[in-house]
Amino acid sequence: MFIIIDGIDGSGKSSILEAWAEAFRAQGKKVFHLKDYWAKHHRHPLPKELEEFDAIISAEPTTVWVGAAIRQELIAQGSKYSTHAIASAFALDRLILYTRLLNPLREQGKIILQDRGVSTSLAYQSVQNPPLSFAENATIEGNALALKHAPDHLVLADVPVDVALNRLNARAHKNDNSFYEEKEFLEKVRQQFLSTEYQQYFTSRGTHVHVLNTEESIDRMKQKTIELLKGFLK
């Protein structure tokens, strides 16, 4: 099973993923965090290195190779790269991740839980200036591959932008310096996530789309997300 959790920054995605990881560990399943591996080894693992694990926690953009360049350069405040250049970089990072890891792991029957994905690119670049349409974005090789292997479930964590920004400002370690975290831009992205056109782009590919209100307390939000995960696994 492949599940992507998406939403604007500060919507609670990380808390949801950790709640899911805790739920799997409580069942005796082995959970592997790709971010921890990337931080330690500065590269992607090979699928054979993950054979003993039941669930893989992934994220996009990655923090190695092309993913590192995206975070450090392309989406930094004051960057001058075009929407298409940024979309192409995200797609290349995605192409490597899917080819090297995600598709082989899915063939092995692993459960993959991922923070962001092609769902992010379609939402964000479609409201960037100048915008990139769903159709044009979907033709870029890495995005085409990801849409061909669409997730089983796409969970959209939804929260008002002001609440999300307050959460981000409260994080002492949060220092992405990304133009994607500006309020006006996030308002547009949130509305895109909630739009019928956007959600149908995934449901037409067999993905089940779920909108989850994440404005509630952390404890209540975690409880709801674990119930949601149990429903997926049934």
XYZ file of C-alpha atoms in Angstrom, residues 4-13 115-117 119-120 123-124 154-159 164 186 189-190 193 198 214:
30
model
C 0.739 10.111 0.462
C -0.057 12.769 3.046
C -0.112 16.300 1.650
C -1.161 19.815 2.575
C 0.334 23.235 3.206
C 3.300 23.562 5.567
C 2.072 23.582 9.165
C -0.946 21.411 8.395
C 0.240 18.585 10.648
C 1.693 16.169 8.097
C 5.158 13.201 3.116
C 4.299 15.052 -0.137
C 4.751 13.846 -3.704
C 0.389 15.794 -5.522
C 2.428 18.717 -4.177
C -0.941 21.990 -6.484
C 2.005 24.328 -5.957
C -4.009 10.653 -0.844
C -4.732 12.278 2.525
C -5.043 16.075 2.376
C -4.367 17.633 5.780
C -6.444 20.809 5.813
C -6.048 23.739 8.179
C -0.563 26.821 9.868
C -0.410 29.308 0.826
C -2.374 26.328 -2.578
C -4.940 25.420 0.087
C -5.922 21.153 -2.708
C -7.508 18.823 -8.373
C -6.160 19.034 11.232
